[in-house]
mmCIF file of C-alpha atoms in Angstrom:
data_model
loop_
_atom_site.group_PDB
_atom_site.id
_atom_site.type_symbol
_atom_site.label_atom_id
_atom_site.label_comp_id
_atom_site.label_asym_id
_atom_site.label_seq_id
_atom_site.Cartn_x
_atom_site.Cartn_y
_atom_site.Cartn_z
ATOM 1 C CA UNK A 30 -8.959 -5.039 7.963
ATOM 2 C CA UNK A 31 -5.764 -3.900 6.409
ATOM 3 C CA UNK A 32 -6.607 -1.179 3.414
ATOM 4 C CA UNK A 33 -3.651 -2.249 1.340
ATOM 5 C CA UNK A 34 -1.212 -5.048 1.881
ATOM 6 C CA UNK A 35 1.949 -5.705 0.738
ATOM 7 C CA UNK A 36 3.324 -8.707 1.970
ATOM 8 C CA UNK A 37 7.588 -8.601 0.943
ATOM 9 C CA UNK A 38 8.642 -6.826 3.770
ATOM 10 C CA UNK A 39 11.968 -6.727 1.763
ATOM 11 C CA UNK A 40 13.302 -8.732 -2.064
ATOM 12 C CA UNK A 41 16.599 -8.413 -3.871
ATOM 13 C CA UNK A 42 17.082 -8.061 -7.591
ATOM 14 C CA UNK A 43 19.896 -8.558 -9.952
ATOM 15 C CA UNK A 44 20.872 -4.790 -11.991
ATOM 16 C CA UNK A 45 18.889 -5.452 -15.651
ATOM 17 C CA UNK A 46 16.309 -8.033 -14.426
ATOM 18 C CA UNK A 47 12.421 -7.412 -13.664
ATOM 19 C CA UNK A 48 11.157 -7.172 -10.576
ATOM 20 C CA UNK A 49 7.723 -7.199 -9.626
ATOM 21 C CA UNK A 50 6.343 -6.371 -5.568
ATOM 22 C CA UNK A 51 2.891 -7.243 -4.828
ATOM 23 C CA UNK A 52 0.174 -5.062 -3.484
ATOM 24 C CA UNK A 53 -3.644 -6.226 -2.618
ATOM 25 C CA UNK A 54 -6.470 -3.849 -1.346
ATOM 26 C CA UNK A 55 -9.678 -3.993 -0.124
ATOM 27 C CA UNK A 56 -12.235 -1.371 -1.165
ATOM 28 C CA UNK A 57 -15.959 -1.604 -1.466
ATOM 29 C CA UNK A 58 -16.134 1.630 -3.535
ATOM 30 C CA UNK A 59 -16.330 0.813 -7.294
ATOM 31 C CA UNK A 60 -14.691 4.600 -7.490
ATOM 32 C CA UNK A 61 -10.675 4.406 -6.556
ATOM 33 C CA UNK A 62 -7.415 4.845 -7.116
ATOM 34 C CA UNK A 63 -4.036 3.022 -7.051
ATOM 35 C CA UNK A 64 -0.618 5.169 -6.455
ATOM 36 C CA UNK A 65 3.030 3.677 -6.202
ATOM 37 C CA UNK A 66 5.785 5.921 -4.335
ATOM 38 C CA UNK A 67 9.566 5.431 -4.064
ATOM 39 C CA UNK A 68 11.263 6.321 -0.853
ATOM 40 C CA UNK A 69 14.989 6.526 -1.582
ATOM 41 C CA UNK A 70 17.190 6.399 1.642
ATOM 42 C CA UNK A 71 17.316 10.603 1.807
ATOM 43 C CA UNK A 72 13.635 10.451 2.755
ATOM 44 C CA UNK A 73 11.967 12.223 0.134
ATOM 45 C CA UNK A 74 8.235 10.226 -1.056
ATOM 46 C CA UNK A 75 8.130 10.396 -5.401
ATOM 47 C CA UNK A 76 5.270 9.115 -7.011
ATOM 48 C CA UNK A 77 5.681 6.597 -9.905
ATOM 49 C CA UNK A 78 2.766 5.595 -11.613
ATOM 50 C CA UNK A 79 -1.004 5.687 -11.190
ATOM 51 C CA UNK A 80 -4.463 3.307 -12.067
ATOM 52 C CA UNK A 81 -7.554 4.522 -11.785
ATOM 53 C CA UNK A 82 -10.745 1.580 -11.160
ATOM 54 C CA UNK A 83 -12.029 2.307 -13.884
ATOM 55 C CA UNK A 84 -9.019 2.529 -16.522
ATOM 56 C CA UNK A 85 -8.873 -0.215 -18.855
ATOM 57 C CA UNK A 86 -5.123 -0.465 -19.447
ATOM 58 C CA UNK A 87 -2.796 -0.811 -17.188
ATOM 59 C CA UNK A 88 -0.766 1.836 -16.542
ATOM 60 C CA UNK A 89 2.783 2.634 -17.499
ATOM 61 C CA UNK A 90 5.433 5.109 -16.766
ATOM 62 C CA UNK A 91 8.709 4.567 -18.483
ATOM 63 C CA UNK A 92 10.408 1.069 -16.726
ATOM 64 C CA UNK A 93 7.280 0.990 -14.646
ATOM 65 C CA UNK A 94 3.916 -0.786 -15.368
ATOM 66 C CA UNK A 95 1.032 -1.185 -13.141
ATOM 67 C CA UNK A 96 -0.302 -5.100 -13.613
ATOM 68 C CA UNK A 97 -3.731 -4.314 -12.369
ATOM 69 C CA UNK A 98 -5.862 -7.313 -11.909
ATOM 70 C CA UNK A 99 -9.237 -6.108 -10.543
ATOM 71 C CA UNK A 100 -10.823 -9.084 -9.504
ATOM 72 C CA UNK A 101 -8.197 -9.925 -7.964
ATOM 73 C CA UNK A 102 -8.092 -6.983 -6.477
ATOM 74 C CA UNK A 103 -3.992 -6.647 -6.585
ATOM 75 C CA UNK A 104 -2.010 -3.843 -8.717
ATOM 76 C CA UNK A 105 1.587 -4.859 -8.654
ATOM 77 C CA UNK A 106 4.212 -2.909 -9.811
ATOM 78 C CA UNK A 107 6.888 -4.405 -12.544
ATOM 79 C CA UNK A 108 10.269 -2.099 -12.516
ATOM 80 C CA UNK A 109 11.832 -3.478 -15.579
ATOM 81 C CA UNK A 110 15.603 -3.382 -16.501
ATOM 82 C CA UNK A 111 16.483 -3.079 -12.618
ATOM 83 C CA UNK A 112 19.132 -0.107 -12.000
ATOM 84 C CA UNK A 113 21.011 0.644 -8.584
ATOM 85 C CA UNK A 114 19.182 3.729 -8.224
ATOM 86 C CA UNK A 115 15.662 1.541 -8.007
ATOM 87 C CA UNK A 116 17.365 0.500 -4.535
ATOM 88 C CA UNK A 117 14.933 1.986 -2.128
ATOM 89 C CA UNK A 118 11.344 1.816 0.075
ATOM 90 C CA UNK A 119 7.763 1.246 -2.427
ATOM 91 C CA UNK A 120 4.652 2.022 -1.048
ATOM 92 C CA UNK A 121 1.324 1.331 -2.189
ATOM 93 C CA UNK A 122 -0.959 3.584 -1.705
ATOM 94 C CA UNK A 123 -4.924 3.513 -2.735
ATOM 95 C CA UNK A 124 -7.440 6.442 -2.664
ATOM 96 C CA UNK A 125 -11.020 5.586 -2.225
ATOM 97 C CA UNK A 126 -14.015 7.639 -3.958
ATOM 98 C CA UNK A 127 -13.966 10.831 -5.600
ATOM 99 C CA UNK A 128 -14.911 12.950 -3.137
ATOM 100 C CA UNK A 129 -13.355 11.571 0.240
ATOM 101 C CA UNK A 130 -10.717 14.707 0.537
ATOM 102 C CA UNK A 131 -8.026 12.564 -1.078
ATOM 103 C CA UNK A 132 -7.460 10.830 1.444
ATOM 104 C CA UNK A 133 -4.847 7.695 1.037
ATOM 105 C CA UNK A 134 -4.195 4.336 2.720
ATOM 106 C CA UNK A 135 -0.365 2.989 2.358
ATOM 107 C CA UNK A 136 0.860 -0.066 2.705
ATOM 108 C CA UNK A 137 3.633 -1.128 4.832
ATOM 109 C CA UNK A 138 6.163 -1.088 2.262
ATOM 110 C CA UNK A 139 8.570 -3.276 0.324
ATOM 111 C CA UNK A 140 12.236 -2.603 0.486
ATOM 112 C CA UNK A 141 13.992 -3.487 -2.756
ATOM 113 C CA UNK A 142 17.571 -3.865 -3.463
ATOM 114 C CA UNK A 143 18.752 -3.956 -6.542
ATOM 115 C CA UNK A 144 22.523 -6.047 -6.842
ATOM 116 C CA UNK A 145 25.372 -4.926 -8.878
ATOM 117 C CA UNK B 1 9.609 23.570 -8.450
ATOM 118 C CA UNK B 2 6.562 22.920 -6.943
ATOM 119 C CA UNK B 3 7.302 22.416 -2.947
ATOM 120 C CA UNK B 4 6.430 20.956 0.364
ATOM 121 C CA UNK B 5 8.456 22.270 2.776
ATOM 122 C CA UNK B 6 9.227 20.845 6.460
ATOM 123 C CA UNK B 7 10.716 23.402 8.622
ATOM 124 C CA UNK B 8 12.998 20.549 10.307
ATOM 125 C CA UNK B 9 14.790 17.651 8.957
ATOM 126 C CA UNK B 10 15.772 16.300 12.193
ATOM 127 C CA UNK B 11 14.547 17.347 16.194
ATOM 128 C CA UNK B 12 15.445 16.044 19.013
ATOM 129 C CA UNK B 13 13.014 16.873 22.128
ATOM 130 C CA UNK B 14 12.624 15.869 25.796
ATOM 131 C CA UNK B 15 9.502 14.166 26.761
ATOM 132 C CA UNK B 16 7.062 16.306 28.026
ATOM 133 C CA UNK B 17 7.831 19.344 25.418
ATOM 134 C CA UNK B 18 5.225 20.563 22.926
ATOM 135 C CA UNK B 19 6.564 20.432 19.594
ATOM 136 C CA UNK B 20 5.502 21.966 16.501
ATOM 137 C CA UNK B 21 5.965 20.381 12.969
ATOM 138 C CA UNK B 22 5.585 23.241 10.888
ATOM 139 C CA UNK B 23 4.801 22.159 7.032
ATOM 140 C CA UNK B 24 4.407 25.116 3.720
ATOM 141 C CA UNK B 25 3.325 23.979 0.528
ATOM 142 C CA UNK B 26 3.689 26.633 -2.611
ATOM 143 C CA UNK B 27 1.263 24.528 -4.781
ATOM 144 C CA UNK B 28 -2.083 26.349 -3.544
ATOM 145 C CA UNK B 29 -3.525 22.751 -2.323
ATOM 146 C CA UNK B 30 -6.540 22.306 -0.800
ATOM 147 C CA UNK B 31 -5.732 19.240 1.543
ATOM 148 C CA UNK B 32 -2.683 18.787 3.644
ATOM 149 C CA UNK B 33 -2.057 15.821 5.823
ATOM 150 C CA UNK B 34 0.345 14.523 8.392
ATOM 151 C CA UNK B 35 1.576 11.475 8.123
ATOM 152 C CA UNK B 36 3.828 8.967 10.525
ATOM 153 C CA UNK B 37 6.082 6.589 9.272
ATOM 154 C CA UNK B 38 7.334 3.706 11.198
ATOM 155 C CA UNK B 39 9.328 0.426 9.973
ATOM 156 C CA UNK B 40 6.981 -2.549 8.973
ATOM 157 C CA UNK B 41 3.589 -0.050 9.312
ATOM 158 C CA UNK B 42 4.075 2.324 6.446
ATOM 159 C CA UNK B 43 2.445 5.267 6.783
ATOM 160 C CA UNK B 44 -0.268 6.275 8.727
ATOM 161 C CA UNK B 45 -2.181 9.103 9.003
ATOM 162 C CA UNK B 46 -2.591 11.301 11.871
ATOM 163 C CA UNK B 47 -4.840 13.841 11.068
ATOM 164 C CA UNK B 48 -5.929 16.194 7.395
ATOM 165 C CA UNK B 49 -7.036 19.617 6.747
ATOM 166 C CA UNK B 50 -9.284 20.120 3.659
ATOM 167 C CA UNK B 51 -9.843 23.639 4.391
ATOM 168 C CA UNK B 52 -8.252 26.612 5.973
ATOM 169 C CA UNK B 53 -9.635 25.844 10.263
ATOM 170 C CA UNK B 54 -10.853 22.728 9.108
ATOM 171 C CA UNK B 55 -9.518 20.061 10.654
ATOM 172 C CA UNK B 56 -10.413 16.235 10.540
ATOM 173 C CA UNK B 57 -8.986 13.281 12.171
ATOM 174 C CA UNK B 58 -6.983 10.060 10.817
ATOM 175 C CA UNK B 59 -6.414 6.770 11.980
ATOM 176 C CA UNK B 60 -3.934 8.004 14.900
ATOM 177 C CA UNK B 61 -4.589 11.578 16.420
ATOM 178 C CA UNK B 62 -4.284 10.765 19.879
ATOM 179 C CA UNK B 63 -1.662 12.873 21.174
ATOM 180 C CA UNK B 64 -1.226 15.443 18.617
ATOM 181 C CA UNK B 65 -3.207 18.454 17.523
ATOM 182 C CA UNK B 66 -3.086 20.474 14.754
ATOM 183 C CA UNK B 67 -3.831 24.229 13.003
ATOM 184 C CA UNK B 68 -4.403 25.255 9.499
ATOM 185 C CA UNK B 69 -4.861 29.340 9.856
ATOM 186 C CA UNK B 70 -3.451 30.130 6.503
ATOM 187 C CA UNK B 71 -4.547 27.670 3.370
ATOM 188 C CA UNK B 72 -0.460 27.410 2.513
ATOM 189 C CA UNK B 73 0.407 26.238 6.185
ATOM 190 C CA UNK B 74 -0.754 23.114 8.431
ATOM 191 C CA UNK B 75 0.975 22.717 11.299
ATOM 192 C CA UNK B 76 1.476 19.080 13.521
ATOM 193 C CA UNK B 77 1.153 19.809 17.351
ATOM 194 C CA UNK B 78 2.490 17.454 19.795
ATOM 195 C CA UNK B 79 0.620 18.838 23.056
ATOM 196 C CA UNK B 80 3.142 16.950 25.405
ATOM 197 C CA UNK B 81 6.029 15.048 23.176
ATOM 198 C CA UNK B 82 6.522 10.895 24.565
ATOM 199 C CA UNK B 83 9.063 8.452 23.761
ATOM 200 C CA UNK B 84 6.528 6.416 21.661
ATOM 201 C CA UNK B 85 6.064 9.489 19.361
ATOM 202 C CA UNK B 86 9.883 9.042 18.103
ATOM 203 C CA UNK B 87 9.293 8.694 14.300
ATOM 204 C CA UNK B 88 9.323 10.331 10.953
ATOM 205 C CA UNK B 89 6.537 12.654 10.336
ATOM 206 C CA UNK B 90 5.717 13.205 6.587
ATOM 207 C CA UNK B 91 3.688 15.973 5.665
ATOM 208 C CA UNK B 92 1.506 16.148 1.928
ATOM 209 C CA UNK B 93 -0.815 18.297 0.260
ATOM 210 C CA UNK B 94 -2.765 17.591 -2.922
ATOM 211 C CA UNK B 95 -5.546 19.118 -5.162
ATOM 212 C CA UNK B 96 -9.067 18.321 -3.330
ATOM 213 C CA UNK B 97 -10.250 16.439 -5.669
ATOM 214 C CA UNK B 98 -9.432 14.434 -9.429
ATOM 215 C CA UNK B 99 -6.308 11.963 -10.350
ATOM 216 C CA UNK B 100 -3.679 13.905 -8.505
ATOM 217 C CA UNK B 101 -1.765 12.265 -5.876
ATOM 218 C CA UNK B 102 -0.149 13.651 -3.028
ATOM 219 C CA UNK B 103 3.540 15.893 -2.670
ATOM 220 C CA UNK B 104 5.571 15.007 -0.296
ATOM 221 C CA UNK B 105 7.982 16.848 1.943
ATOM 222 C CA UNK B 106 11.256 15.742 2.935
ATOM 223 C CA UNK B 107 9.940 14.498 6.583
ATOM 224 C CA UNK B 108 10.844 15.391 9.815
ATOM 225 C CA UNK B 109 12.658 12.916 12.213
ATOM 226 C CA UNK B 110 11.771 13.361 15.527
ATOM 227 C CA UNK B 111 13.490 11.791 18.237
ATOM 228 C CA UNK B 112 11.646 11.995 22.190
ATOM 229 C CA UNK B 113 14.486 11.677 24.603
#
C-alpha cells in the first residue's frame, strides 16, 4: 500500500487565490511526521512546513498552513495569496517513528501552476 | 550556507559503465540517502547510510551499490549503468534523529545511452 498519496497529478491557480493540494497517508505508528517540499523547475528540493502526530495546531509557515486532519489521516497544504513563484513540483513527504533513521516516504507529487 | 553537494548536475553514460554519484554534505549529518525521482512516482529511495560503513537498503537497490567511508561523503554506485536507470538522483542528509527534515542537493540527471 502506497505510504502517502497525493492524488492531483497536476492543478492550476489564479495569482492571489488559495490553493490547497491534498495528501493522505497510511501509518500504523501513533509516532510521525508530516513534511511538504517545493521543487521549483531548477531542481533544488526546499522544505516548507512541518506537523508532527502529536501537535495540536496545525502548522503554519508564512502563506503556508498545514490542515491536518488526523482521523482522516490527510495533511493538506493551503498556499494562500498564490504568487508566480509558487509555480512548481509539492511533495509530501511523512516520517514514521522516532527512531527509524529518518527515513521518509514521498508522494508522487502535485504540479501547481499558478496563472498571471 | 549549510550544503549538500552533488558532484554532477547532468551525466550522460553508455550502458554498461559504472557510474559514481558522488554526494558531500557540510552539515555533520548522521544519515544520508539516495533518492530517484521519476515523473508520476515521486521519489523513491534507493538505499541510506546512518553511519559511516553502514549501509541499509530502500525500496529500490537493485542495481546500485553504495559507500559511506567518511561520515561527510555517501557515494551512489551504479555497478553496470542500463537504460532504465535514466533519472534524477537526489541525494539528502539529515540529523539522526528529532523534527528535522531532510537537505537536499541539487540532483544529478543521469541519462544511460
Amino acid at each position: 500500500a502506497q505510504k502517502i498519496t497525493q492524488t492531483q497529478p497536476g492543478m492550476f491557480v489564479q495569482e492571489k487565490e488559495a490553493v490547497t493540494l491534498d495528501c493522505t497517508y497510511d501509518t500504523s505508528d501513533p509516532s510521525y511526521g508530516l513534511f511538504w517540499y517545493k521543487q521549483p523547475s531548477s531542481g533544488e528540493m526546499i522544505f516548507l512546513i512541518y506537523q508532527g502526530s502529536y501537535d495540536q495546531q496545525n502548522a503554519t509557515e508564512g502563506r503556508y498552513s498545514l490542515n491536518f486532519q488526523k482521523a482522516r489521516k490527510s495533511a493538506n497544504l493551503v498556499i494562500s495569496a498564490s504568487q508566480l513563484g509558487d509555480s512548481a513540483m509539492y511533495f509530501c513527504a511523512m516520517r514514521e517513528g522516532p527512531d527509524n533513521f529518518n527515513k521518509f516516504y514521498f508522494g508522487s507529487g502535485t504540479k501547481l501552476n499558478v496563472k498571471p | 550556507d549549510v550544503k549538500v553537494t552533488q558532484s554532477s548536475r547532468y551525466l550522460v553514460k553508455r550502458t554498461g559503465e559504472k557510474v559514481f554519484l558522488e554526494c558531500v554534505q557540510d552539515m555533520d549529518h548522521e544519515n544520508m540517502f539516495w533518492y530517484r525521482q521519476d515523473p508520476g512516482l515521486g521519489l523513491r529511495l534507493i538505499y541510506f547510510s546512518y553511519d559511516v560503513k553502514m549501509k541499509e537498503k530502500g525500496d529500490i537497490p537493485e542495481g546500485y551499490s553504495v559507500s559511506r567511508e567518511k561520515k561527510e561523503r555517501f557515494s551512489l554506485i551504479l555497478e553496470s549503468a542500463s537504460t532504465n536507470q535514466t533519472s534524477m538522483y537526489l541525494c539528502a542528509s539529515s540529523f539522526q534523529r528529532g523534527r528535522g527534515g531532510y537537505t537536499f542537493g541539487s540532483g544529478t540527471r543521469l541519462t544511460v545511452v
